[in-house]
PDB file of C-alpha atoms in Angstrom:
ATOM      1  CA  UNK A   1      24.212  -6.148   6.076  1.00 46.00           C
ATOM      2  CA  UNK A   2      23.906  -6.693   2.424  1.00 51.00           C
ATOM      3  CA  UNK A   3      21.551  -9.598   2.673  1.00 53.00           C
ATOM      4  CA  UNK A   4      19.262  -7.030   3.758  1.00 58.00           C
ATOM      5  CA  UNK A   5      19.910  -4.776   0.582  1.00 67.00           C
ATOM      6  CA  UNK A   6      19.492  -7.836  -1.733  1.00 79.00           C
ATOM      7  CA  UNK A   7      15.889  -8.330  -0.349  1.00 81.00           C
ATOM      8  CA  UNK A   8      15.183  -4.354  -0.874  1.00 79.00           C
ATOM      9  CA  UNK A   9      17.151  -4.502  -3.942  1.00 81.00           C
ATOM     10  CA  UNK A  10      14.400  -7.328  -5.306  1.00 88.00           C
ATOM     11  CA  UNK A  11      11.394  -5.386  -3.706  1.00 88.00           C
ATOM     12  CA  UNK A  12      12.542  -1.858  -5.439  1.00 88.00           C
ATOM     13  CA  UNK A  13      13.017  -4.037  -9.084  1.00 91.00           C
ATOM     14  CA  UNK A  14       9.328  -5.629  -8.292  1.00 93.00           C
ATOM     15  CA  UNK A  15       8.365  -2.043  -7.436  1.00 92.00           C
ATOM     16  CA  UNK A  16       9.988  -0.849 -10.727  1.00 93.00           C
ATOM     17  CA  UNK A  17       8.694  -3.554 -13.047  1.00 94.00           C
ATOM     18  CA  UNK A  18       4.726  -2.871 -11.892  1.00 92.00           C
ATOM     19  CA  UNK A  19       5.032   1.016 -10.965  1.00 92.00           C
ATOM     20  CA  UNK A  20       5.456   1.071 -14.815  1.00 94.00           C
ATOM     21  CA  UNK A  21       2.639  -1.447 -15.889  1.00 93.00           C
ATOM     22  CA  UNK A  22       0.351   1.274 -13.802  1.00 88.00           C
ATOM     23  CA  UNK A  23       1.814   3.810 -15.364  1.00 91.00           C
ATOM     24  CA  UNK A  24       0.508   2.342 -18.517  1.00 93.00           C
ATOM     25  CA  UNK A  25      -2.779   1.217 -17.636  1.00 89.00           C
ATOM     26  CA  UNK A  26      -4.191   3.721 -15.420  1.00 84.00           C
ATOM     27  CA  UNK A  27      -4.658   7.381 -15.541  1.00 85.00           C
ATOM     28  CA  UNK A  28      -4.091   8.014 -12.068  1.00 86.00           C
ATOM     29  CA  UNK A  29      -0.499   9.365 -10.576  1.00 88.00           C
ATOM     30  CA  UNK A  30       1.983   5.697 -10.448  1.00 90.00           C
ATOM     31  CA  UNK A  31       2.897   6.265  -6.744  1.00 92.00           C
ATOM     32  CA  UNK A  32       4.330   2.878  -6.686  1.00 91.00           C
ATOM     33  CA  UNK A  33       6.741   4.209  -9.903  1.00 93.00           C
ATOM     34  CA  UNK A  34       7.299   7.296  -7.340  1.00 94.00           C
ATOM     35  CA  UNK A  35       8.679   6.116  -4.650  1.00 93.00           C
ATOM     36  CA  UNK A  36      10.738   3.606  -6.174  1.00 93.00           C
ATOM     37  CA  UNK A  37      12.524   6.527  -8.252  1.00 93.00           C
ATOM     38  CA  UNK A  38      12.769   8.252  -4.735  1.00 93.00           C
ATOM     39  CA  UNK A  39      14.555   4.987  -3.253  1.00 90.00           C
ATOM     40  CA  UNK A  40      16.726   4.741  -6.298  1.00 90.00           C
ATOM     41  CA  UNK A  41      17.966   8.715  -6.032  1.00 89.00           C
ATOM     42  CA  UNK A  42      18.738   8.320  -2.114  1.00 88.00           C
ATOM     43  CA  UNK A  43      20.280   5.003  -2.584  1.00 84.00           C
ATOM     44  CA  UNK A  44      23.031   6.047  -5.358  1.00 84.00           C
ATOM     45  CA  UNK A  45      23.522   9.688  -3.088  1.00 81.00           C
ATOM     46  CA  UNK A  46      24.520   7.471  -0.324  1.00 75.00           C
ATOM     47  CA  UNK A  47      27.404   5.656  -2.609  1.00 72.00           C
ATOM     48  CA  UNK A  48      29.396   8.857  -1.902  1.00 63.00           C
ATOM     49  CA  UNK A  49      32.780   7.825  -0.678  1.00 59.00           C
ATOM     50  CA  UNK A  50      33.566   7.498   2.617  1.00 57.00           C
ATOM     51  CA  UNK A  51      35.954  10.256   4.474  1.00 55.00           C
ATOM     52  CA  UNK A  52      38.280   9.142   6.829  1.00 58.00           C
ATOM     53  CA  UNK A  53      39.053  11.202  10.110  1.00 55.00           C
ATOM     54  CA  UNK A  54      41.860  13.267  10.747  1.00 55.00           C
ATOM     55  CA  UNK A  55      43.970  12.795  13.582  1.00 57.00           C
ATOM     56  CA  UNK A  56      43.979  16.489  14.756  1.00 54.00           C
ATOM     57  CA  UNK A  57      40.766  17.848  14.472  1.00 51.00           C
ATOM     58  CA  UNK A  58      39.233  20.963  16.138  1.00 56.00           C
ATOM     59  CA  UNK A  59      35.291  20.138  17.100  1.00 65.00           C
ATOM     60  CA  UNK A  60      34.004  21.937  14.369  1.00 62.00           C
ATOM     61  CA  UNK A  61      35.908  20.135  11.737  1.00 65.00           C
ATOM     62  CA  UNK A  62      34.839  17.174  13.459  1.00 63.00           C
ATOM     63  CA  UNK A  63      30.830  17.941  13.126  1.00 63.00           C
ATOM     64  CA  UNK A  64      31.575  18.627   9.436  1.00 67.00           C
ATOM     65  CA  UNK A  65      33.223  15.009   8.900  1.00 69.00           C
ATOM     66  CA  UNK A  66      30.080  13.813  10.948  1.00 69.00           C
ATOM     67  CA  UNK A  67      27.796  15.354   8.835  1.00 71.00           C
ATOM     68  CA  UNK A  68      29.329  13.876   5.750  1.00 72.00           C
ATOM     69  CA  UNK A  69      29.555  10.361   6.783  1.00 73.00           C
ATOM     70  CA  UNK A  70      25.915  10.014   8.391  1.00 79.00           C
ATOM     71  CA  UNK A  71      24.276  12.763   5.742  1.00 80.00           C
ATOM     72  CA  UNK A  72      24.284  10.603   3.405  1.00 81.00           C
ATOM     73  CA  UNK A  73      23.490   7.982   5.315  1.00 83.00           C
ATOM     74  CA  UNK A  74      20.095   9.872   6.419  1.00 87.00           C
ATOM     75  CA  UNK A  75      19.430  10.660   3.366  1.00 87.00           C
ATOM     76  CA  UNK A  76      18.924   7.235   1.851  1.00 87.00           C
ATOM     77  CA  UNK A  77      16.533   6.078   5.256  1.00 90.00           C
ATOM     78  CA  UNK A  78      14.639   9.117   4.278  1.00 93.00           C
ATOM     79  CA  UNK A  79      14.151   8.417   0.249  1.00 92.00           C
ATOM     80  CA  UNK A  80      13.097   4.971   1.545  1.00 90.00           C
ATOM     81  CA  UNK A  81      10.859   6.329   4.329  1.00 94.00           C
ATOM     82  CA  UNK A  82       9.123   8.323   0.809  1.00 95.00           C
ATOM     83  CA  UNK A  83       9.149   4.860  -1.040  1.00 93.00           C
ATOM     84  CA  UNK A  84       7.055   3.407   1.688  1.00 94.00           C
ATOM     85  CA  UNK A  85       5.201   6.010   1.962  1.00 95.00           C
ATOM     86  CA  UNK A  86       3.943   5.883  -1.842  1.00 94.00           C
ATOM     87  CA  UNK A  87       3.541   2.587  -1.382  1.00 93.00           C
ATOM     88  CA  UNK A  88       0.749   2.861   1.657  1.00 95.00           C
ATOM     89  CA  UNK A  89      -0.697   5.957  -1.116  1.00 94.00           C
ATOM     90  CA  UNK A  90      -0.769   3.236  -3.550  1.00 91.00           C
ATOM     91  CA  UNK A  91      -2.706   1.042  -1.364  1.00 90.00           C
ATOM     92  CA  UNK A  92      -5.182   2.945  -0.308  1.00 91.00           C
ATOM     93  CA  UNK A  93      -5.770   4.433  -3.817  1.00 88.00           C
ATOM     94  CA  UNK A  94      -6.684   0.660  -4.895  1.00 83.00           C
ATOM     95  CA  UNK A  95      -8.260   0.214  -1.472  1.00 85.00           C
ATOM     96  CA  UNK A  96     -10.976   2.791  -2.408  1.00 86.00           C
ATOM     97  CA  UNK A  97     -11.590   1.177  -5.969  1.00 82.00           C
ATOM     98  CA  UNK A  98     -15.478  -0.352  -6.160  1.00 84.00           C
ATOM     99  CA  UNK A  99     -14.661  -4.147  -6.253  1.00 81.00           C
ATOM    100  CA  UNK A 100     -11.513  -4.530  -4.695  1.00 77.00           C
ATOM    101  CA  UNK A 101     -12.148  -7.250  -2.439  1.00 77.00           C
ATOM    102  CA  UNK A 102     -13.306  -9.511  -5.814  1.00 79.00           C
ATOM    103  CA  UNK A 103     -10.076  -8.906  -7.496  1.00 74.00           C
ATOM    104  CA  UNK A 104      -8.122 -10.213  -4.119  1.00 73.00           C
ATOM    105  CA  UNK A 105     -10.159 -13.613  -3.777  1.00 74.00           C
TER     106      UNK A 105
END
């Protein structure tokens, strides 16, 4: 499981490293920059520390210590469902530039 937050550990640093060169040179809105900020935000909410179970609990207890293990879980899938989400924005907004296709090739 971590190999897989290496790889979108390097993407988000990538992400980072040109959301803020377009930042820079273009007066448009970085979406790029955006969503990476958004990824970074959900990923250090779900460092919260993990609670343990108790051995007696009544149901409702037990929906609260649900909630408070996967919460934070959900909430990190949903920052990076935002990151990719500014990403496709960012592609299309360079998509719809005059003379993308020369750039590319």
């Amino acid at each position: 499981r971590k190999g897989l937050y290496i790889g979108s550990g390097l993407a988000l640093l990538g992400h980072l490293i040109l959301g803020v060169i377009l930042a820079r040179t273009t007066p448009q809105p970085p979406w790029l920059l955006f969503g990476a900020f958004a990824a970074m935000a959900g990923r250090q909410f779900g460092q919260l520390p993990k609670f343990k179970p108790k051995e007696h609990s009544i149901s409702a207890e037990a929906e609260k210590l649900l909630w408070r293990r996967e919460g934070p879980r959900l909430f990190v899938r949903l920052c990076e469902l935002v990151w990719v989400g500014c990403c496709v924005l960012e592609v299309q907004r360079d998509e719809a530039l005059p003379g993308w296709r020369a750039v590319c090739e």
